[in-house]
PDB file of C-alpha atoms in Angstrom:
ATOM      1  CA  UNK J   1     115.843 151.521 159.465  1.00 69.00           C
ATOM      2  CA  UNK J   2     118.577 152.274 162.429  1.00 81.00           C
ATOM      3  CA  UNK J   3     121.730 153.340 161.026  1.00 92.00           C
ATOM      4  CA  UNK J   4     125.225 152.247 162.156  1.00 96.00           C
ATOM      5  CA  UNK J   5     125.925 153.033 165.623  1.00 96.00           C
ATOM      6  CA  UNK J   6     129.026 152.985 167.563  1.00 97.00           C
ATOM      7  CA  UNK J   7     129.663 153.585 171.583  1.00 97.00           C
ATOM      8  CA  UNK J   8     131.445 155.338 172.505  1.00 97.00           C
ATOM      9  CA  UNK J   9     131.177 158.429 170.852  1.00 96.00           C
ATOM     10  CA  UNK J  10     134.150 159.542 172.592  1.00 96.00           C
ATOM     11  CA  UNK J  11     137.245 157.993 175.072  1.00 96.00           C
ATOM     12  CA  UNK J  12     140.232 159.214 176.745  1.00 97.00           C
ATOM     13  CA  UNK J  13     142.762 156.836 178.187  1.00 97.00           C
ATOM     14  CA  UNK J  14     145.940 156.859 179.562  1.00 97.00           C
ATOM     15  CA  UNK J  15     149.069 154.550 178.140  1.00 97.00           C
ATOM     16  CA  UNK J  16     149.373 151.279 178.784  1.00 97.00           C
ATOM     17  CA  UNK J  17     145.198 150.884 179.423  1.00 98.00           C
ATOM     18  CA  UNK J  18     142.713 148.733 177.209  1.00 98.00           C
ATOM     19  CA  UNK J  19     139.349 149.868 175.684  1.00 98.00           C
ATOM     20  CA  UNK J  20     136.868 148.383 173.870  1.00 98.00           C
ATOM     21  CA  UNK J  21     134.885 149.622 170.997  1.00 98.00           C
ATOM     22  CA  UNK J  22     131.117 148.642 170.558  1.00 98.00           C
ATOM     23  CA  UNK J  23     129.675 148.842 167.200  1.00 98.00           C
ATOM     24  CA  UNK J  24     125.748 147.612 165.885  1.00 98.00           C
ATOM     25  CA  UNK J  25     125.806 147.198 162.268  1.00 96.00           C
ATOM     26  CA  UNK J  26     122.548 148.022 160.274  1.00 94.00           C
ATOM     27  CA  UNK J  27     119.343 144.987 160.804  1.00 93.00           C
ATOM     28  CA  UNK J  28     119.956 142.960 158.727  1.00 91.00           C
ATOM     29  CA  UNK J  29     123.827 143.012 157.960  1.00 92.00           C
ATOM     30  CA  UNK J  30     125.887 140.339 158.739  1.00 92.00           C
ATOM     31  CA  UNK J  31     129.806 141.844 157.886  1.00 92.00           C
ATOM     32  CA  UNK J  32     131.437 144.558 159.915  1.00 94.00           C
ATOM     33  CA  UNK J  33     134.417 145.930 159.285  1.00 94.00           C
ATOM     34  CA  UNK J  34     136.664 148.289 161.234  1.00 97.00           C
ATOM     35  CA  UNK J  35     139.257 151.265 160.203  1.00 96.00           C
ATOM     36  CA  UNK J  36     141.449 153.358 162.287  1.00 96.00           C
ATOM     37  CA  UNK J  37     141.579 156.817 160.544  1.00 94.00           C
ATOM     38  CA  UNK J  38     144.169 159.356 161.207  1.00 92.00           C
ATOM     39  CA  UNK J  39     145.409 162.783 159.289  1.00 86.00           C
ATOM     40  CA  UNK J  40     148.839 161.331 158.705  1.00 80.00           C
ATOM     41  CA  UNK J  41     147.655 157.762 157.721  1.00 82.00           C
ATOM     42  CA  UNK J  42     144.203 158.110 156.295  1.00 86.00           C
ATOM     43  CA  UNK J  43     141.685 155.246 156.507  1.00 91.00           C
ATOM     44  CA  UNK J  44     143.509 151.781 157.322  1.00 92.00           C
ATOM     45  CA  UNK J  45     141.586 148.711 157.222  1.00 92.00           C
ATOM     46  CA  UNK J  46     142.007 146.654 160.698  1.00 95.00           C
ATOM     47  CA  UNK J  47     139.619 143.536 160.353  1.00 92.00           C
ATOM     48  CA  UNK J  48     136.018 142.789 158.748  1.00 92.00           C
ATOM     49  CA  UNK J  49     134.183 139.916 160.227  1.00 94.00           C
ATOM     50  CA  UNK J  50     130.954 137.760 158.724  1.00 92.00           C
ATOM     51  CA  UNK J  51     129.236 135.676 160.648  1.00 91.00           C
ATOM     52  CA  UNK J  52     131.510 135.425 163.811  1.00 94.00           C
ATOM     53  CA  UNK J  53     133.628 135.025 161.722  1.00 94.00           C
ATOM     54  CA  UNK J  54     137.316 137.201 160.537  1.00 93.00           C
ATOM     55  CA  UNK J  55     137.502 136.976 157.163  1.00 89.00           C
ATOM     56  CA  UNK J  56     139.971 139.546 156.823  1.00 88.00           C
ATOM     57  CA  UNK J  57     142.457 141.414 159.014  1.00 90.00           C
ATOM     58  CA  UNK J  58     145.026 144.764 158.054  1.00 90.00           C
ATOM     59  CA  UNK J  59     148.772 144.936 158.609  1.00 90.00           C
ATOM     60  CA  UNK J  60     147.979 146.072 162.679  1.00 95.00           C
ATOM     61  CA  UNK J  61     150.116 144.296 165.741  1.00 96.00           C
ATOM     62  CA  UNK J  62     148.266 142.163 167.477  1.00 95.00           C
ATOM     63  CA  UNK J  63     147.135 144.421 170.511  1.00 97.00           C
ATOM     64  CA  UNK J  64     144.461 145.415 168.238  1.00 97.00           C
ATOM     65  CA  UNK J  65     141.213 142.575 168.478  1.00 97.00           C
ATOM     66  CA  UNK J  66     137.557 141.692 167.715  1.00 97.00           C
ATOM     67  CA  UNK J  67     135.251 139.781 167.779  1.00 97.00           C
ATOM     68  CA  UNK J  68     131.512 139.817 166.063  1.00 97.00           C
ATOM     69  CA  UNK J  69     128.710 137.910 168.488  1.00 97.00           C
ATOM     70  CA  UNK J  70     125.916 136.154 167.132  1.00 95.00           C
ATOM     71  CA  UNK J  71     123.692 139.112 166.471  1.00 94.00           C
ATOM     72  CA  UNK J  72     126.324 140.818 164.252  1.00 95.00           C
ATOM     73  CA  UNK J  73     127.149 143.072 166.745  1.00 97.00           C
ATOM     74  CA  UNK J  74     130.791 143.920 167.226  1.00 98.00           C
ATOM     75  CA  UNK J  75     133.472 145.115 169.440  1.00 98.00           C
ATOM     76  CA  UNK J  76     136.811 145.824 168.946  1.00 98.00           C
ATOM     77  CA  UNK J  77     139.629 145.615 171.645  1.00 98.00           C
ATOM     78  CA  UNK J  78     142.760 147.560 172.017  1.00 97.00           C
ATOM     79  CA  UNK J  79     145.484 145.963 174.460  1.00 95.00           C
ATOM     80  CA  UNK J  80     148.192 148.219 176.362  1.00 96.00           C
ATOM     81  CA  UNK J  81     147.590 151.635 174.409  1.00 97.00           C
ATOM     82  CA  UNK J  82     149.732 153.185 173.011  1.00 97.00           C
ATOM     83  CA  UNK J  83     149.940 157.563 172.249  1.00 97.00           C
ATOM     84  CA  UNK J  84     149.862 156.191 168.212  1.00 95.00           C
ATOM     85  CA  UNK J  85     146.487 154.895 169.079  1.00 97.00           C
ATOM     86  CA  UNK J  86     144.847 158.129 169.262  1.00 97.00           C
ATOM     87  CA  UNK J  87     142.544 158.174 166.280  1.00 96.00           C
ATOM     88  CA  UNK J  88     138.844 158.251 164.911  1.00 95.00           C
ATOM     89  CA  UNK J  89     138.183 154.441 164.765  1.00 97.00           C
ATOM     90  CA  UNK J  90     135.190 154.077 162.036  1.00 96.00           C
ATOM     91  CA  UNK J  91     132.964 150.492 162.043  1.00 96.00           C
ATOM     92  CA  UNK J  92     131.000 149.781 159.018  1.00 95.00           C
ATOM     93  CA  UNK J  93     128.674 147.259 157.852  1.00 94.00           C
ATOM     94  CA  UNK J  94     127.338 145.426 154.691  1.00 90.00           C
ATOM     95  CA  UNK J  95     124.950 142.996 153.579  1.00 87.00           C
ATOM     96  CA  UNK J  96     127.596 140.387 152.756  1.00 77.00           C
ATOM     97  CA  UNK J  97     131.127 140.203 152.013  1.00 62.00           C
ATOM     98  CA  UNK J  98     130.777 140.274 148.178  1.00 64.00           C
ATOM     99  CA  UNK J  99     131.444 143.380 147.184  1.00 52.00           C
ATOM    100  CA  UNK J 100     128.621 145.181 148.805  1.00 70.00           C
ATOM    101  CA  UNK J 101     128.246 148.839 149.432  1.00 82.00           C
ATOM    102  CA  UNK J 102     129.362 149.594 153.317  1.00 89.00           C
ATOM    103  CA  UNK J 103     127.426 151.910 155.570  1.00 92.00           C
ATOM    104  CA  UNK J 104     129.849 153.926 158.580  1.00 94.00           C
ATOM    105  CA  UNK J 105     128.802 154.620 161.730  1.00 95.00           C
ATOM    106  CA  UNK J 106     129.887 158.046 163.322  1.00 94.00           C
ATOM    107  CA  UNK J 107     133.146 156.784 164.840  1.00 95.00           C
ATOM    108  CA  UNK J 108     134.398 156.976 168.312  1.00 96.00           C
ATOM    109  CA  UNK J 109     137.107 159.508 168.667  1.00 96.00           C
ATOM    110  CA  UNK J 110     139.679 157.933 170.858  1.00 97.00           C
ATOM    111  CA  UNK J 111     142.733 159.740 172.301  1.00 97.00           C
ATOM    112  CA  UNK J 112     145.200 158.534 174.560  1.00 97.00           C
ATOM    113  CA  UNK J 113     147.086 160.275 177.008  1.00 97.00           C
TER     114      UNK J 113
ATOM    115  CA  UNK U   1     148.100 144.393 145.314  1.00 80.00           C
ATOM    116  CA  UNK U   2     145.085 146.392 144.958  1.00 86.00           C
ATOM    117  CA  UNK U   3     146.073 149.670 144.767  1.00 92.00           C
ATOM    118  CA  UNK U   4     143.769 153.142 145.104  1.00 96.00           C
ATOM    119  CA  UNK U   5     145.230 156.683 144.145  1.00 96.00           C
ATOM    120  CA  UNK U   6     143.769 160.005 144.299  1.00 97.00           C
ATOM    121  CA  UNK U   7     146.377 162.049 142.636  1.00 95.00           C
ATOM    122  CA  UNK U   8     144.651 165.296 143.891  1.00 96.00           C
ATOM    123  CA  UNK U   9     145.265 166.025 147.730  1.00 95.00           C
ATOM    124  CA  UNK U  10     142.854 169.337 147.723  1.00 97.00           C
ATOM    125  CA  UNK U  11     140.790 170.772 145.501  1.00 97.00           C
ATOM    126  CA  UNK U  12     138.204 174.146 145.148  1.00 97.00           C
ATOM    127  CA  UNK U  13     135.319 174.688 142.837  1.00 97.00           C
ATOM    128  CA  UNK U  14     132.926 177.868 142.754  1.00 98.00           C
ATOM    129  CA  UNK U  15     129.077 177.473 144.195  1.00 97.00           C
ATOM    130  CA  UNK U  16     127.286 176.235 141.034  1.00 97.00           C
ATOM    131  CA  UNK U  17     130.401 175.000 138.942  1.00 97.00           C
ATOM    132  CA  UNK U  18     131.251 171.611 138.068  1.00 98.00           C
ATOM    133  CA  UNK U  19     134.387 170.018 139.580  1.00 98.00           C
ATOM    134  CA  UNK U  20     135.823 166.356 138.529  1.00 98.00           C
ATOM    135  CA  UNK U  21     137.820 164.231 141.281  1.00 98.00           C
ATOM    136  CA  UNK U  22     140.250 161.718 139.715  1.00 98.00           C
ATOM    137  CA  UNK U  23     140.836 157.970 140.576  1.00 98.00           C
ATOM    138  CA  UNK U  24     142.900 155.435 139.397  1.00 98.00           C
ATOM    139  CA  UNK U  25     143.320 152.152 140.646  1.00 97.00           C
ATOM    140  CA  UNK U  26     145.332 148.778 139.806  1.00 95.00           C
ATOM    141  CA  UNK U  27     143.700 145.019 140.134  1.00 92.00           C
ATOM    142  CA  UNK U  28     143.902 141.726 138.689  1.00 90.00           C
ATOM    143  CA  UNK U  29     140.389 140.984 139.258  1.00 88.00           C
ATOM    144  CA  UNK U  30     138.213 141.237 136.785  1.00 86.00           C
ATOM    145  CA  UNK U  31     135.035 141.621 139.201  1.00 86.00           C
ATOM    146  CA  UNK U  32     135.019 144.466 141.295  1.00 90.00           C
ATOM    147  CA  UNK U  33     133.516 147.527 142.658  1.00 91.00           C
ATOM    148  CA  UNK U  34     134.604 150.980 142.715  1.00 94.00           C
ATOM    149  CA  UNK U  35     132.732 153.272 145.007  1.00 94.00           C
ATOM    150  CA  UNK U  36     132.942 157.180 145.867  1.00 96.00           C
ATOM    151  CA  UNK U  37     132.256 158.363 149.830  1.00 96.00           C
ATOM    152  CA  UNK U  38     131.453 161.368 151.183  1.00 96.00           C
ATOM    153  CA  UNK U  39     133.084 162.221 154.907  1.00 95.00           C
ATOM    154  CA  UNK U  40     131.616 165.870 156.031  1.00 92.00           C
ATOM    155  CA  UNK U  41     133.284 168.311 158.470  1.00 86.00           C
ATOM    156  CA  UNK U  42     130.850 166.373 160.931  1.00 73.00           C
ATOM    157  CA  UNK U  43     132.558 162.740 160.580  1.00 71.00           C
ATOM    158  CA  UNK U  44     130.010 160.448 159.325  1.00 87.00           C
ATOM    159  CA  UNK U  45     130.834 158.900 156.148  1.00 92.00           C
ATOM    160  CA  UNK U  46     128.447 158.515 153.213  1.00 92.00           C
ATOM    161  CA  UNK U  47     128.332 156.283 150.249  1.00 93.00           C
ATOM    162  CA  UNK U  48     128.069 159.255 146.749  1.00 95.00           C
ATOM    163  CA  UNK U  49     128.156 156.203 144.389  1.00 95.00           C
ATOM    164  CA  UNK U  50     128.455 153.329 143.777  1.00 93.00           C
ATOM    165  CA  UNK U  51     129.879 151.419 139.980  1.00 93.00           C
ATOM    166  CA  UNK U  52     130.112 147.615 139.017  1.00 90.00           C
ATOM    167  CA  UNK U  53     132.967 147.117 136.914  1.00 90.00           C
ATOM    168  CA  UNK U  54     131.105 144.564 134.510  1.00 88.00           C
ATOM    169  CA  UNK U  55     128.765 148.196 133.836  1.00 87.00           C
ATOM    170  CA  UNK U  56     129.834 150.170 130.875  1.00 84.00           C
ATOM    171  CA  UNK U  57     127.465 152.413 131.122  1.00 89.00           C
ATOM    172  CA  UNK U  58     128.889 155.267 134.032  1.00 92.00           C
ATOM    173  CA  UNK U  59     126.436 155.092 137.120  1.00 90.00           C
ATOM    174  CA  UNK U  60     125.224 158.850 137.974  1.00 91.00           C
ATOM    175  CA  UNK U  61     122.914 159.968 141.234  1.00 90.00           C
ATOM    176  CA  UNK U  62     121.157 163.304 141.231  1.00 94.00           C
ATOM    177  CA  UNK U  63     124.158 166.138 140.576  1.00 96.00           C
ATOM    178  CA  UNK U  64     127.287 163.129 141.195  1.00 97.00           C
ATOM    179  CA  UNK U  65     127.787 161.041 138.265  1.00 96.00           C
ATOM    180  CA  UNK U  66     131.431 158.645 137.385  1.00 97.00           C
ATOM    181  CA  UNK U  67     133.740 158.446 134.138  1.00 96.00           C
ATOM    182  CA  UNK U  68     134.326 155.092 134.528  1.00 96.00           C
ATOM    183  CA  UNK U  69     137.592 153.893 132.222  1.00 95.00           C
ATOM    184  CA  UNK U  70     138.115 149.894 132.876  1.00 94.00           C
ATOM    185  CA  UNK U  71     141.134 150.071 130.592  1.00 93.00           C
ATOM    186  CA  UNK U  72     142.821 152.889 131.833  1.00 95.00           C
ATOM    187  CA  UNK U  73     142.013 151.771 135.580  1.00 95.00           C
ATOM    188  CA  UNK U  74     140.002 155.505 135.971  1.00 97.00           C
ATOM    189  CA  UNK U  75     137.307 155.943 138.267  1.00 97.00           C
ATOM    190  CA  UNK U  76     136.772 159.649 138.437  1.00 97.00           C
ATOM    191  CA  UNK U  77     133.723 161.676 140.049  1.00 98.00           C
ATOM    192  CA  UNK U  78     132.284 164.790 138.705  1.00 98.00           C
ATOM    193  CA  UNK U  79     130.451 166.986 140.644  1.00 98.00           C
ATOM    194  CA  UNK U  80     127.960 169.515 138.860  1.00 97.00           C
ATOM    195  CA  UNK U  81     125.891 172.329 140.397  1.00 97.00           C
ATOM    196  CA  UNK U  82     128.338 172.357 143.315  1.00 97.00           C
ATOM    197  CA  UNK U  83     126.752 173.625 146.387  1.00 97.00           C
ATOM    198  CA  UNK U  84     128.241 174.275 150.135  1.00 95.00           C
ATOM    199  CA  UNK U  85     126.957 171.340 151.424  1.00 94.00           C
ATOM    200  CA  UNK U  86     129.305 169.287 148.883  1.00 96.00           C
ATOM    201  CA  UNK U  87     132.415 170.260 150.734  1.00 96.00           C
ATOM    202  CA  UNK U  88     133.991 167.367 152.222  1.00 96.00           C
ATOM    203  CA  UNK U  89     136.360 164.905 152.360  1.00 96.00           C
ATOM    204  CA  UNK U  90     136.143 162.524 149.240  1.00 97.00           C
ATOM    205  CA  UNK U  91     137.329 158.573 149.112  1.00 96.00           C
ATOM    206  CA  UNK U  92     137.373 156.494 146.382  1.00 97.00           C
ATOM    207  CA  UNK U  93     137.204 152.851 147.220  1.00 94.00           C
ATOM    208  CA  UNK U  94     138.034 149.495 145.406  1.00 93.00           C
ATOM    209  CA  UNK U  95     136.549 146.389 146.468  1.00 88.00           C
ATOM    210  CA  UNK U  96     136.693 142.801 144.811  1.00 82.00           C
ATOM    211  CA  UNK U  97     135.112 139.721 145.774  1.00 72.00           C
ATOM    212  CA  UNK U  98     135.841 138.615 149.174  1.00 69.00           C
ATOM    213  CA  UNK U  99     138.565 140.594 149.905  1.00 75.00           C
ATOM    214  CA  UNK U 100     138.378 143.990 152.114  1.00 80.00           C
ATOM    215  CA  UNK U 101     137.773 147.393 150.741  1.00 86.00           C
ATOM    216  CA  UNK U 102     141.120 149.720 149.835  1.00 90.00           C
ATOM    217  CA  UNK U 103     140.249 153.008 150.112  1.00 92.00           C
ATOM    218  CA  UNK U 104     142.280 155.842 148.367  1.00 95.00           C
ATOM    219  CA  UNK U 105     143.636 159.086 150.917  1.00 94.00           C
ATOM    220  CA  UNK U 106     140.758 161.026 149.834  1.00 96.00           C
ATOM    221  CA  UNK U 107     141.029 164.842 148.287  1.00 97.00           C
ATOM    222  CA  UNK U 108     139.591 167.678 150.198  1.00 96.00           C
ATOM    223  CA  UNK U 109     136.429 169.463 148.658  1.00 97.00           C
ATOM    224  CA  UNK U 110     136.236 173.082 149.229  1.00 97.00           C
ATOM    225  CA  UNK U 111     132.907 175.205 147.731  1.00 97.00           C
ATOM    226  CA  UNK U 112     133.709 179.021 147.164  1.00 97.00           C
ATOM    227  CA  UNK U 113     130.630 180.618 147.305  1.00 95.00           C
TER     228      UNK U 113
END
């Protein structure tokens, strides 16, 4: 079975630009959840979605976004970038929401400029 | 608030030795998982291990096993044999029903050979 994979692997942007973050969960899981992961801040939690649905979202202004399409595939969107932004920006999946082991994908290393 | 502490930022062991990684943790649930991950030099991060709280009896995979102590809110992970290929990055994680997964800042593994 396909592990997690995310896409890009690796971004550079300039401030004040938007990207979006693609991520395919493992066949067969239907939550993804996303974390921003820095050496000052560690791993923060910025939403999990299950079934197109949020059903939870971290303490992160609302230039950060997702979105999870029918296939449980799921992007992420960051609005007006900012240099803070630069990070390794993990997406995992699960089976379910209730309290299932989560899988990571690689991460897509994003740095703005 | 779920809470997740790793008291120990860094930590060494010799090649072959056995090293133990504290946890604690704070909840009001009485349901929940604790987990242990893995995060390599390379990035991707893996699941070690994985306890139900409802579990007395300490979960253990290959060389990794847990001290699990519900009372005292412990969750810590020994490591035995170490080998190179254990050095990494180590999260414990806290998850209860329906709500997202708190992860702790992690303690750096290094293996002395």
């Amino acid at each position: 079975k396909a592990g997690v994979t995310q896409t890009p692997r690796y971004l550079i942007k300039t401030r004040g630009q938007q990207v979006t973050l693609s991520c395919s969960p493992i066949s067969g899981h239907r939550s993804v959840s996303w974390y921003q992961q820095t050496p000052g801040q560690g791993l923060q939690f910025l939403f999990e979605y299950f079934s197109e649905t949020q059903r939870n979202k971290g303490n992160f202004p609302g230039r950060f976004s997702g979105r999870q399409f029918s296939n449980s595939r799921s992007e992420m969107n960051v609005s007006t970038l900012e240099l803070g932004d630069s990070a390794l920006y993990l997406c995992a999946s699960s089976l379910g929401t209730d309290s299932y082991e989560q899988y990571f994908g690689p991460g897509t290393r994003l740095t703005v400029t | 608030a779920q809470t997740v502490t790793q008291s120990q930022p860094e930590m060494s062991v010799q090649e072959a030795e056995t090293v133990t990684l504290s946890c604690t943790y704070d909840t009001s649930e009485s349901d929940y998982y604790l987990f242990w991950y893995k995060q390599p030099p390379s990035r991707q991060m893996i699941l070690v291990i994985r306890q139900e709280a409802y579990k007395q009896q300490n979960a253990t995979e290959n060389r990794f096993s847990v001290n699990f102590q519900k009372a005292a809110k412990s969750f810590s992970l020994k490591i035995s044999d170490s080998q190179l290929g254990d050095a990494a990055m180590y999260f414990c994680a806290l998850k209860t029903s329906y709500d997202k997964v708190i992860f702790g800042p992690g303690t750096s593994l290094s293996v002395i050979p």
